[in-house]
Amino acid sequence: MLHSRILLAAAFALLPLAAGAETPGVSHDEITVGSIQDLSGPIAMLGAPVRDGMLMRFEEANASGGVHGRRLRLVVEDAGYDPKRAVLAARKLIQRDRVFAFLSNMGTPVVMASMPMIVEAGRPHLFPFSPHEATYLPLHPLKFQIYAPYQDYMAAATDYMVKTHEYSRTCLLYQDDDYGLEVMKGVEAGLARQGRRLTERTSYKRGATDFSSQIARLRAAGCDLVVLATVVRETVAAMTEARKLGWEVDMLVTASGYSAQTHALGGPAVEGLYGVSVLPHPYAEGATPELAAWVARYRERFGAAPNVWSVMGYTAADLLVQAAQAAGPELTVEGFRVALENLQIRPDIFGGPVYRFSADDHLGNRSGRLAQIRNGRWQLISDYLH
Amino acid sequence: MLTFLQVLTSGIAIGCVYGLVALSFVLIYKATETISFMQGDLLMLGAFTVLALNAGVGLPLWLAIALGLGLMVGLGAGLERSVLRRALGQPHLTAVLLTFGLGLMMRGALTAVPAASHSMHRLGQPADEALRLGGLALAPAHLMVIGATLLVAGALALFFRHTRLGLALRACSEDPRAAALSGVPVAAMHTLAWALGAGLAAFAGLLLAPITFIHLNMGLIALKAFPAAVLGGMSSLSGALAAGVFLGVVEALAGLALPEGAKDMVPYLLLMGALLLFPNGLGSAAGRERAR
């Protein structure tokens, strides 16, 4: 009898301790953050630099004493763009690693499969690489996003291009899947703002090799602006085909074609291509001293030149660090949410957008800016478009 | 009219690549009665091998191509000697699954190389100016593909008609038993067929490189080449090549003339139609006409 009473008393005495250590992934000297990446699948070209960008920001934070004395630890799981593996990875990160939050999970199939489980476990789901509305709508206390759907960027970009260049016949070459259709909706919305409609549209299947018939069709329609809902390879192929025929039409590609690979592979043929940029590519030449130093540090740490994906990973990690800092020494999920919603974010060294969250809007940015390939590199030619 | 010719030339060029890969399917099938599902992966591996020799090791392009093709021929022979030979006498499915697995292994091995999985690559310099014939603009890459395909087809024809080795390979694919009785080393001929098949696929990969660049998914083109091989009758080398070019042209022209979306259906509709009307392939149908 006495024994059980002592045990009970001991149990009660331990309760406050358990409550104090309630926030998973947060100990007195460490914050564990999880990320489900694609390091081996079809978009490993994106996953590796995103991971490196996040790692770099966390290492910098740790080198300057951590966040309120806590070191940041990133646990990366490779799901290879596969929703089944994503679910396993999410479970492992929640149960075994007990991560505080998920950062920059990669790919729409991965995100759609794992997000419900993650928010149900009470973990913040931050800035996934999936331009899908479900990542921030309907408003959910744990879901935050900084990448708008393609539709939003493309509506603004098309509107701006048609207004400033007075194009009268806008056409579209699109990939025949969700991505292409989403861009089409955006382009149509942008044209509607100018009281115009698409003159011609033509599609291709993923993995197509030849664009001669599509370009011939668009040329016959007399387009004066061709919007490309393509990825890097198809962008280069379409533009090369047009230039081969001597058709000097203006082309505008989505953020998926805004990559240094576009001009590296396309060479002179893609000169003059317009693109939508969500975050600028970190070129080493002509960089500000801060950016040049950042590029040099990245190169030294990872043995490769950073690209726009590295910047995205770094930026996402930076937002997490800023919000955790603002949440104060007692880090809880609730405190983190409030801090992120009220965060005053300062402009970064990359020229990226100034993100802004609020209690009723968890999408931090809706605008991209226009860029053009001039002298073999992307140059920004407009401010952020709304 | 000009647009028509323009699209036609692009179609012929892509069709040549389909044809070459189809040729490699048929070559192997005729000699060994195995359908190889690793031709797409061999194509990709061949392109990456030459790229590695050229950009990685720093060999001049011509030497990298020669050495790379040599290595791929060696790989084909080596795979036959070590693995594929053991599938002889087993049910057909064994060999098919074996090639499928080998293809997956090649892909998996390549994804382990960061430079290969993380970006696309170009072989040599960006393409030069297009060649102009009147109003017609011809891409150098397309002309090269067509020229190289003609060259390879000619060389193969000479090989099969006028060399002892070629004749032996043909004899072996017509009737292995009779060939063996007349002193043809059948096992060695199998090795030769796999080696040539791998070399042809790799060659097709090199021709594709300036058009679609070198990346992990470039082997998907085999999905179009396989219908070409079937359309050609699976047993006729010239039929496979012709069917490849035919598919390329039809696909391109369908994109120009038919409503949006039809382009990707047409090759498969044609394949189904041809299989219904000529179950032994267009090649054998043409042969029957001649025999009559």
XYZ file of C-alpha atoms in Angstrom:
678
model
C 0.000 0.000 0.000
C 2.703 2.362 1.039
C 4.705 1.313 -1.990
C 1.950 2.123 -4.416
C 1.428 5.511 -2.801
C 5.100 6.312 -3.208
C 4.997 5.203 -6.821
C 1.960 7.403 -7.436
C 3.656 10.373 -5.839
C 6.727 9.770 -7.937
C 4.603 9.598 -11.055
C 2.941 12.924 -10.248
C 6.279 14.461 -9.486
C 7.551 13.424 -12.933
C 4.526 14.787 -14.809
C 5.697 18.405 -15.128
C 8.992 17.133 -16.524
C 7.184 15.172 -19.197
C 5.074 18.224 -20.071
C 8.196 20.373 -20.309
C 9.748 18.021 -22.875
C 6.497 17.771 -24.819
C 7.514 19.484 -28.046
C 8.916 16.657 -30.140
C 12.267 17.201 -31.757
C 13.212 19.970 -29.329
C 15.642 19.151 -26.533
C 17.574 21.557 -24.362
C 20.436 21.670 -26.854
C 19.026 20.528 -30.214
C 16.181 21.047 -32.710
C 15.663 18.166 -35.151
C 14.145 19.009 -38.544
C 13.085 16.434 -41.118
C 12.980 16.594 -44.911
C 11.730 14.082 -47.468
C 13.791 14.585 -50.601
C 14.293 13.022 -54.001
C 17.966 12.064 -54.140
C 17.702 9.143 -56.556
C 14.502 9.560 -58.565
C 13.423 11.611 -61.577
C 13.900 15.011 -59.899
C 17.117 14.242 -58.042
C 18.501 17.159 -60.067
C 16.442 19.360 -57.730
C 16.655 17.348 -54.522
C 20.415 17.339 -54.088
C 20.938 21.131 -54.301
C 17.871 21.793 -52.098
C 19.306 19.508 -49.425
C 22.706 21.182 -49.686
C 21.154 24.655 -49.412
C 19.282 23.693 -46.232
C 22.366 22.046 -44.742
C 24.410 25.142 -45.406
C 21.972 27.458 -43.605
C 21.726 25.121 -40.600
C 25.500 24.789 -40.349
C 25.841 28.561 -40.433
C 23.268 28.917 -37.659
C 25.077 26.293 -35.587
C 28.436 27.983 -36.129
C 27.020 31.193 -34.676
C 25.743 29.481 -31.533
C 22.490 27.915 -32.743
C 18.953 29.110 -32.054
C 18.690 30.124 -28.386
C 21.562 27.767 -27.691
C 20.037 24.830 -29.553
C 21.857 23.285 -32.493
C 19.844 22.534 -35.627
C 20.004 19.012 -36.991
C 18.613 18.104 -40.432
C 17.479 14.521 -41.054
C 16.980 13.821 -44.754
C 15.111 10.802 -46.103
C 15.182 9.884 -49.802
C 11.747 8.986 -51.193
C 12.768 9.107 -54.872
C 9.521 10.926 -55.871
C 7.604 7.801 -54.832
C 4.482 8.335 -52.662
C 4.810 4.889 -51.018
C 8.346 5.576 -49.883
C 7.255 9.060 -48.829
C 4.764 7.601 -46.362
C 7.421 5.299 -44.893
C 9.867 8.187 -44.670
C 7.310 10.429 -42.962
C 6.519 7.701 -40.419
C 10.184 7.143 -39.688
C 10.870 10.856 -39.255
C 7.842 11.311 -36.985
C 8.265 8.219 -34.819
C 11.952 7.401 -34.733
C 13.647 10.756 -35.276
C 10.802 12.686 -33.613
C 11.392 15.720 -35.798
C 10.069 19.132 -34.784
C 8.954 20.080 -38.313
C 9.134 19.009 -41.959
C 10.961 21.348 -44.292
C 10.930 21.500 -48.126
C 9.498 18.049 -48.837
C 10.077 17.398 -52.532
C 7.506 16.701 -55.252
C 3.711 16.850 -55.481
C 3.095 13.055 -55.260
C 5.328 12.865 -52.175
C 3.658 15.840 -50.528
C 0.096 14.687 -51.249
C 0.823 11.255 -49.770
C 2.678 12.343 -46.654
C 1.176 15.724 -45.691
C -2.010 14.396 -43.992
C 0.048 12.128 -41.736
C 2.471 14.888 -40.857
C -0.124 17.467 -39.822
C -2.081 14.815 -37.958
C 1.046 14.112 -35.915
C 1.053 17.826 -35.081
C 4.232 18.692 -36.970
C 4.525 21.904 -38.999
C 4.611 21.216 -42.767
C 6.816 23.982 -44.119
C 7.424 25.222 -47.673
C 7.073 21.966 -49.646
C 8.212 21.829 -53.284
C 4.734 21.374 -54.643
C 2.999 24.302 -56.285
C -0.351 22.960 -55.173
C -3.099 24.867 -53.370
C -3.618 22.078 -50.824
C -0.267 22.964 -49.253
C -1.739 26.186 -47.778
C -5.516 26.059 -48.411
C -7.841 25.713 -46.593
C -5.987 27.586 -43.884
C -4.373 25.129 -41.462
C -2.278 26.107 -38.422
C 0.543 23.751 -39.449
C 0.725 24.327 -43.216
C 2.933 27.082 -44.603
C 3.992 27.629 -48.203
C 6.218 30.075 -50.110
C 5.664 28.811 -53.670
C 2.420 29.823 -55.349
C 0.716 27.634 -57.963
C 2.089 28.077 -61.514
C -1.246 29.599 -62.416
C -0.650 32.704 -60.293
C 2.849 33.392 -61.626
C 1.833 32.784 -65.230
C -1.273 34.972 -65.130
C 0.804 37.923 -63.915
C 3.680 37.249 -66.317
C 1.440 36.854 -69.391
C -0.526 39.963 -68.483
C 2.689 41.963 -68.107
C 4.255 40.662 -71.335
C 1.158 41.320 -73.444
C 0.711 44.771 -71.937
C 4.303 45.905 -72.414
C 5.025 44.288 -75.793
C 1.531 44.651 -77.289
C 1.374 41.085 -78.541
C -1.857 40.368 -80.389
C -1.505 36.611 -81.005
C -0.408 34.661 -77.932
C 0.048 30.889 -78.275
C 0.910 28.060 -75.904
C 3.071 24.943 -76.146
C 2.311 22.771 -73.117
C 3.205 19.445 -71.574
C 0.117 17.251 -71.657
C -0.299 16.743 -67.873
C -1.358 18.593 -64.696
C 1.553 20.974 -64.932
C 0.750 22.032 -68.492
C -2.966 22.442 -67.811
C -2.289 24.553 -64.745
C -0.075 26.863 -66.785
C -2.764 27.044 -69.461
C -5.295 28.262 -66.900
C -2.855 30.932 -65.773
C -2.070 32.106 -69.301
C -5.755 32.287 -70.161
C -6.455 34.292 -66.991
C -3.609 36.677 -67.823
C -4.868 37.166 -71.368
C -8.415 37.717 -70.120
C -7.172 40.696 -68.109
C -6.219 42.262 -71.464
C -9.462 41.126 -73.076
C -7.658 38.573 -75.240
C -7.693 34.831 -75.787
C -5.187 32.167 -76.779
C -4.721 32.084 -80.549
C -3.382 28.534 -80.766
C -2.325 25.816 -78.341
C -0.452 22.601 -78.954
C 0.845 19.889 -76.637
C 3.473 17.198 -76.317
C 3.826 14.122 -74.124
C 6.508 13.940 -71.443
C 9.700 12.619 -72.997
C 8.898 13.842 -76.519
C 11.943 14.146 -78.750
C 10.789 16.110 -81.764
C 8.995 19.460 -81.760
C 8.980 20.186 -85.491
C 5.249 19.628 -85.984
C 4.267 21.676 -82.925
C 6.457 24.592 -83.975
C 5.179 24.380 -87.556
C 1.621 24.517 -86.247
C 2.321 27.537 -84.042
C 4.128 29.293 -86.845
C 1.240 28.712 -89.217
C -1.085 30.309 -86.651
C 1.007 33.481 -86.858
C 1.779 33.673 -83.129
C 3.801 36.636 -81.915
C 4.297 35.292 -78.372
C 4.693 31.614 -77.552
C 4.317 30.649 -73.893
C 6.198 27.448 -73.066
C 4.810 25.175 -70.353
C 7.922 23.034 -70.693
C 10.872 21.890 -68.589
C 14.506 22.567 -69.482
C 15.057 20.061 -72.271
C 11.840 20.799 -74.141
C 12.394 24.534 -73.781
C 15.722 24.223 -75.552
C 14.318 21.876 -78.202
C 11.327 24.101 -79.012
C 13.344 27.288 -79.211
C 16.121 25.647 -81.248
C 13.534 24.347 -83.721
C 11.971 27.803 -84.156
C 15.310 29.522 -84.614
C 16.417 26.827 -87.068
C 13.477 27.791 -89.265
C 14.420 31.431 -88.938
C 11.284 32.147 -86.888
C 12.325 34.905 -84.475
C 9.186 34.775 -82.330
C 9.334 35.839 -78.661
C 9.011 32.987 -76.176
C 8.217 32.990 -72.459
C 8.927 29.952 -70.291
C 7.581 29.109 -66.818
C 9.721 28.945 -63.695
C 10.455 25.291 -64.589
C 12.542 26.460 -67.537
C 14.297 29.183 -65.536
C 17.521 27.286 -64.978
C 21.166 27.839 -65.809
C 20.973 24.527 -67.702
C 18.670 26.186 -70.242
C 21.397 28.471 -71.555
C 24.181 25.974 -70.922
C 22.468 23.407 -73.182
C 20.748 25.772 -75.608
C 23.656 28.084 -76.379
C 22.950 30.889 -78.848
C 19.569 29.415 -79.867
C 17.916 30.379 -76.553
C 19.280 33.928 -76.527
C 16.384 36.336 -75.897
C 14.142 33.783 -74.181
C 11.919 35.278 -71.482
C 11.367 33.357 -68.283
C 9.537 33.641 -64.976
C 11.872 33.703 -62.020
C 10.662 32.976 -58.513
C 14.133 33.289 -57.008
C 17.132 34.559 -58.979
C 19.911 32.224 -60.090
C 23.075 32.847 -58.036
C 25.627 33.743 -60.712
C 29.133 34.215 -59.357
C 30.124 36.851 -61.942
C 28.692 40.255 -61.276
C 27.429 39.254 -57.828
C 27.302 41.589 -54.845
C 30.157 40.946 -52.383
C 27.782 39.131 -49.975
C 26.416 36.882 -52.709
C 29.882 36.210 -54.152
C 31.067 35.163 -50.694
C 28.021 32.916 -50.316
C 28.669 31.270 -53.709
C 32.303 30.703 -52.738
C 31.309 29.155 -49.393
C 28.802 26.878 -51.097
C 31.365 25.761 -53.670
C 33.894 25.039 -50.987
C 31.436 23.091 -48.847
C 29.737 20.983 -51.549
C 32.212 20.964 -54.434
C 29.689 22.221 -56.986
C 28.354 25.581 -58.124
C 25.043 26.534 -56.445
C 21.944 26.908 -58.586
C 18.472 28.305 -58.107
C 17.454 25.160 -56.173
C 20.294 25.637 -53.700
C 18.978 29.148 -53.094
C 15.476 27.777 -52.496
C 16.724 25.248 -49.927
C 18.808 27.905 -48.207
C 15.905 30.365 -48.146
C 13.462 27.820 -46.707
C 15.929 26.883 -43.959
C 16.554 30.565 -43.284
C 12.824 31.204 -42.734
C 12.709 28.336 -40.250
C 15.740 29.679 -38.394
C 14.268 33.202 -38.252
C 10.903 31.967 -36.978
C 12.477 29.659 -34.370
C 14.616 32.571 -33.200
C 11.569 34.811 -32.929
C 9.604 32.140 -31.055
C 11.879 32.595 -28.066
C 13.723 30.143 -25.806
C 10.586 28.077 -25.027
C 10.109 26.564 -28.500
C 6.677 24.984 -29.037
C 4.732 24.298 -32.231
C 2.149 26.908 -31.267
C 4.816 29.498 -30.472
C 6.550 28.753 -33.761
C 3.322 29.238 -35.709
C 2.616 32.599 -34.122
C 6.208 33.694 -34.688
C 6.103 32.730 -38.375
C 2.765 34.479 -38.876
C 4.141 37.692 -37.395
C 7.671 37.485 -38.729
C 9.138 40.649 -40.226
C 11.345 39.138 -42.890
C 14.260 41.162 -44.179
C 15.304 41.175 -47.849
C 17.861 38.436 -48.540
C 21.189 38.599 -50.357
C 19.787 36.810 -53.437
C 17.182 39.383 -54.454
C 14.379 36.977 -53.627
C 10.878 38.110 -52.691
C 10.184 39.467 -49.203
C 7.940 36.777 -47.726
C 5.003 37.742 -45.570
C 2.682 35.435 -43.624
C -0.315 36.367 -41.494
C -2.827 34.678 -39.236
C -5.197 34.206 -42.172
C -2.765 33.742 -45.061
C -0.090 31.049 -44.995
C 1.182 31.579 -48.543
C 4.231 33.793 -48.134
C 4.601 35.019 -51.709
C 2.458 35.133 -54.834
C 4.665 36.841 -57.343
C 7.547 36.088 -59.628
C 9.530 38.405 -61.835
C 10.527 38.364 -65.459
C 13.974 37.451 -66.665
C 15.545 37.181 -70.091
C 18.574 35.302 -71.401
C 21.048 37.965 -72.505
C 24.641 37.174 -73.417
C 24.267 33.597 -72.257
C 22.812 34.193 -68.799
C 19.514 35.074 -67.167
C 19.028 38.748 -66.379
C 16.136 40.034 -64.318
C 14.133 42.570 -66.318
C 11.197 43.399 -64.066
C 10.298 43.782 -60.433
C 7.977 41.296 -58.700
C 4.696 41.189 -60.649
C 1.268 41.114 -59.058
C 4.420 22.695 -98.964
C 7.572 24.047 -97.397
C 6.233 23.370 -93.913
C 5.368 19.860 -95.017
C 8.929 19.214 -96.232
C 10.337 20.783 -93.104
C 8.368 18.524 -90.794
C 9.060 15.568 -93.083
C 12.839 15.915 -92.682
C 12.537 16.089 -88.885
C 10.326 13.011 -88.983
C 12.828 11.113 -91.103
C 15.665 12.003 -88.719
C 13.813 10.859 -85.598
C 12.551 7.852 -87.551
C 16.149 6.881 -88.301
C 16.871 6.692 -84.576
C 13.730 4.580 -84.052
C 14.922 2.426 -86.954
C 18.398 1.888 -85.542
C 17.076 0.825 -82.161
C 14.498 -1.383 -83.895
C 17.383 -2.877 -85.869
C 19.136 -3.812 -82.645
C 15.955 -5.473 -81.339
C 15.581 -7.510 -84.522
C 19.249 -8.439 -84.801
C 19.169 -10.011 -81.360
C 15.759 -11.586 -81.836
C 16.685 -13.205 -85.117
C 19.899 -14.705 -83.859
C 18.808 -15.777 -80.384
C 14.984 -15.655 -80.340
C 15.158 -13.363 -77.316
C 13.425 -10.018 -77.048
C 15.862 -7.745 -75.303
C 14.228 -5.227 -73.005
C 17.480 -3.511 -72.180
C 18.055 -1.796 -75.529
C 16.871 1.562 -74.169
C 19.219 1.277 -71.219
C 22.101 0.230 -73.477
C 21.375 3.303 -75.582
C 21.583 5.545 -72.536
C 24.628 3.808 -71.108
C 26.410 4.109 -74.459
C 25.774 7.846 -74.616
C 26.955 8.315 -71.016
C 30.067 6.203 -71.636
C 31.136 8.378 -74.557
C 30.299 11.499 -72.536
C 32.423 10.258 -69.632
C 35.350 9.517 -71.944
C 34.998 12.877 -73.680
C 34.128 15.307 -70.890
C 35.380 13.308 -67.908
C 38.607 11.699 -69.123
C 39.267 14.411 -71.713
C 39.697 12.294 -74.835
C 38.961 13.980 -78.171
C 35.413 13.350 -79.350
C 36.247 10.943 -82.202
C 38.409 8.800 -79.948
C 35.785 8.840 -77.190
C 33.147 7.683 -79.682
C 35.326 4.883 -81.055
C 36.410 3.717 -77.626
C 32.917 4.090 -76.129
C 31.294 2.067 -78.898
C 34.054 -0.548 -78.507
C 33.326 -0.774 -74.782
C 29.609 -1.179 -75.396
C 30.213 -3.931 -77.947
C 32.437 -5.568 -75.357
C 29.719 -5.188 -72.720
C 27.173 -6.849 -75.005
C 29.524 -9.761 -75.656
C 30.450 -10.006 -71.995
C 26.826 -10.095 -70.867
C 26.086 -12.868 -73.340
C 29.072 -14.915 -72.212
C 28.453 -14.485 -68.508
C 24.686 -14.233 -68.036
C 22.445 -14.435 -71.067
C 23.919 -17.702 -72.316
C 22.557 -19.433 -69.219
C 19.008 -18.563 -70.283
C 19.293 -20.689 -73.423
C 16.904 -23.606 -73.350
C 14.877 -21.981 -70.572
C 11.371 -20.664 -71.221
C 11.326 -17.425 -73.258
C 10.224 -15.393 -70.272
C 13.488 -16.125 -68.445
C 15.612 -14.363 -71.005
C 13.155 -11.476 -71.325
C 13.119 -10.875 -67.568
C 16.870 -11.267 -67.467
C 17.361 -8.452 -69.963
C 14.813 -6.359 -68.100
C 16.744 -6.840 -64.851
C 20.073 -6.106 -66.488
C 18.577 -2.874 -67.842
C 17.439 -1.859 -64.350
C 20.922 -2.577 -63.026
C 22.527 -0.342 -65.652
C 20.114 2.468 -64.787
C 20.658 1.989 -61.077
C 24.416 2.034 -61.468
C 24.242 5.300 -63.378
C 22.020 7.018 -60.800
C 24.792 6.393 -58.284
C 27.038 8.803 -60.234
C 26.081 12.305 -59.029
C 27.091 14.067 -62.254
C 24.923 11.707 -64.299
C 21.775 11.895 -62.207
C 21.867 15.583 -61.368
C 21.930 17.251 -64.740
C 21.536 16.876 -68.465
C 24.543 16.968 -70.707
C 25.539 17.993 -74.157
C 28.124 16.108 -76.176
C 30.559 18.530 -77.807
C 29.573 22.081 -78.682
C 26.089 23.608 -79.115
C 24.704 22.991 -82.612
C 25.887 25.155 -85.509
C 23.761 27.205 -87.847
C 21.077 25.367 -89.787
C 21.823 24.499 -93.395
C 19.551 26.324 -95.849
C 18.305 24.809 -99.107
C 16.054 27.402 -100.652
C 13.501 27.996 -97.913
C 14.197 24.671 -96.258
C 16.221 24.754 -93.045
C 18.018 21.556 -92.122
C 19.537 21.066 -88.696
C 23.085 19.651 -88.879
C 22.145 17.144 -86.179
C 19.290 15.802 -88.311
C 21.466 15.524 -91.411
C 24.098 13.711 -89.381
C 21.518 11.242 -88.076
C 20.218 10.478 -91.561
C 23.715 10.173 -93.027
C 25.000 7.970 -90.220
C 21.962 5.705 -90.435
C 22.446 5.216 -94.175
C 26.102 4.432 -93.556
C 25.360 1.883 -90.840
C 22.597 0.267 -92.891
C 24.963 -0.014 -95.867
C 27.742 -1.466 -93.730
C 25.370 -4.005 -92.190
C 24.074 -5.020 -95.639
C 27.629 -5.579 -96.852
C 28.452 -7.482 -93.669
C 25.495 -9.842 -94.008
C 25.869 -10.408 -97.754
C 29.587 -10.491 -98.370
C 31.489 -11.574 -95.278
C 31.832 -15.105 -93.969
C 30.977 -13.920 -90.498
C 27.828 -12.177 -91.679
C 26.750 -15.184 -93.699
C 27.376 -17.437 -90.716
C 25.261 -15.173 -88.482
C 22.465 -15.268 -91.048
C 22.685 -19.029 -91.377
C 22.551 -19.330 -87.628
C 19.395 -17.236 -87.425
C 17.701 -19.091 -90.279
C 18.287 -22.545 -88.796
C 20.713 -22.982 -85.888
C 20.745 -26.780 -86.160
C 21.626 -26.868 -89.845
C 24.164 -24.097 -89.293
C 25.818 -26.043 -86.494
C 25.958 -29.148 -88.673
C 27.705 -27.167 -91.397
C 30.362 -26.051 -88.928
C 29.065 -22.619 -87.867
C 30.022 -21.953 -84.209
C 26.516 -21.125 -83.017
C 27.514 -20.025 -79.514
C 30.035 -17.562 -80.902
C 27.366 -16.227 -83.267
C 25.099 -15.537 -80.288
C 27.872 -13.559 -78.660
C 28.314 -11.635 -81.875
C 24.599 -10.855 -82.120
C 24.426 -9.442 -78.575
C 27.621 -7.474 -79.145
C 26.274 -5.952 -82.358
C 22.905 -5.284 -80.699
C 24.568 -3.383 -77.843
C 26.793 -1.477 -80.248
C 23.848 -0.446 -82.432
C 21.832 0.766 -79.443
C 24.789 2.778 -78.183
C 25.274 4.241 -81.652
C 21.614 5.288 -81.738
C 22.169 6.944 -78.356
C 25.032 8.984 -79.794
C 22.875 10.128 -82.701
C 20.104 11.086 -80.287
C 22.481 13.056 -78.033
C 22.506 16.322 -80.011
C 18.713 16.215 -80.364
C 17.528 15.382 -76.839
C 20.779 15.683 -74.833
C 22.129 12.968 -72.611
C 20.063 12.202 -69.528
C 18.785 9.243 -67.542
C 15.464 8.938 -69.359
C 16.724 9.073 -72.936
C 16.272 5.301 -73.221
C 12.492 5.767 -73.254
C 12.763 6.113 -77.025
C 12.905 2.318 -77.128
C 9.165 2.410 -76.416
C 8.697 3.821 -79.923
C 11.374 1.634 -81.482
C 9.782 -1.576 -80.298
C 6.552 -0.971 -82.287
C 8.792 -0.268 -85.276
C 10.492 -3.631 -84.823
C 7.133 -5.380 -84.608
C 5.803 -3.429 -87.558
C 8.816 -4.561 -89.546
C 7.991 -8.177 -88.706
C 10.644 -8.853 -85.980
C 12.578 -10.872 -88.539
C 13.530 -8.441 -91.255
C 16.421 -6.040 -90.726
C 15.511 -3.789 -93.621
C 11.863 -4.018 -92.535
C 12.738 -2.753 -89.033
C 14.693 0.186 -90.372
C 11.987 1.106 -92.860
C 9.255 0.765 -90.237
C 11.230 3.042 -87.901
C 11.500 5.774 -90.489
C 7.852 5.261 -91.426
C 6.735 5.676 -87.792
C 8.853 8.797 -87.342
C 7.412 10.397 -90.465
C 3.809 9.457 -89.709
C 4.113 10.756 -86.177
C 5.534 14.092 -87.316
C 2.998 14.597 -90.114
C 0.098 13.585 -87.878
C 1.162 16.344 -85.473
C 0.983 18.821 -88.312
C -2.193 17.766 -90.074
C -4.457 16.024 -87.565
C -6.274 17.616 -84.622
C -4.414 18.325 -81.404
C -3.526 15.172 -79.437
C -3.695 12.715 -82.349
C 0.060 12.753 -82.837
C 0.812 10.396 -79.988
C -1.915 7.917 -80.869
C -1.138 7.474 -84.528
C 1.927 5.204 -84.273
C 0.094 2.767 -82.025
C -3.090 2.829 -84.117
C -0.963 2.047 -87.147
C 0.752 -0.746 -85.259
C -2.574 -2.287 -84.319
C -3.876 -1.960 -87.861
C -0.753 -3.514 -89.319
C -0.837 -6.401 -86.852
C -4.460 -7.107 -87.778
C -3.900 -6.931 -91.530
C -0.365 -8.302 -91.770
C 0.236 -10.489 -88.707
C 3.747 -11.321 -89.895
C 4.775 -7.727 -90.355
C 4.981 -5.363 -93.273
C 8.333 -6.832 -94.309
C 6.896 -10.288 -94.878
C 3.844 -8.813 -96.590
C 6.138 -7.085 -99.083
C 8.106 -10.321 -99.494
C 4.923 -12.236 -100.283
C 4.019 -9.702 -102.951
C 7.412 -10.197 -104.544
C 7.107 -13.981 -104.417
C 3.782 -13.930 -106.172
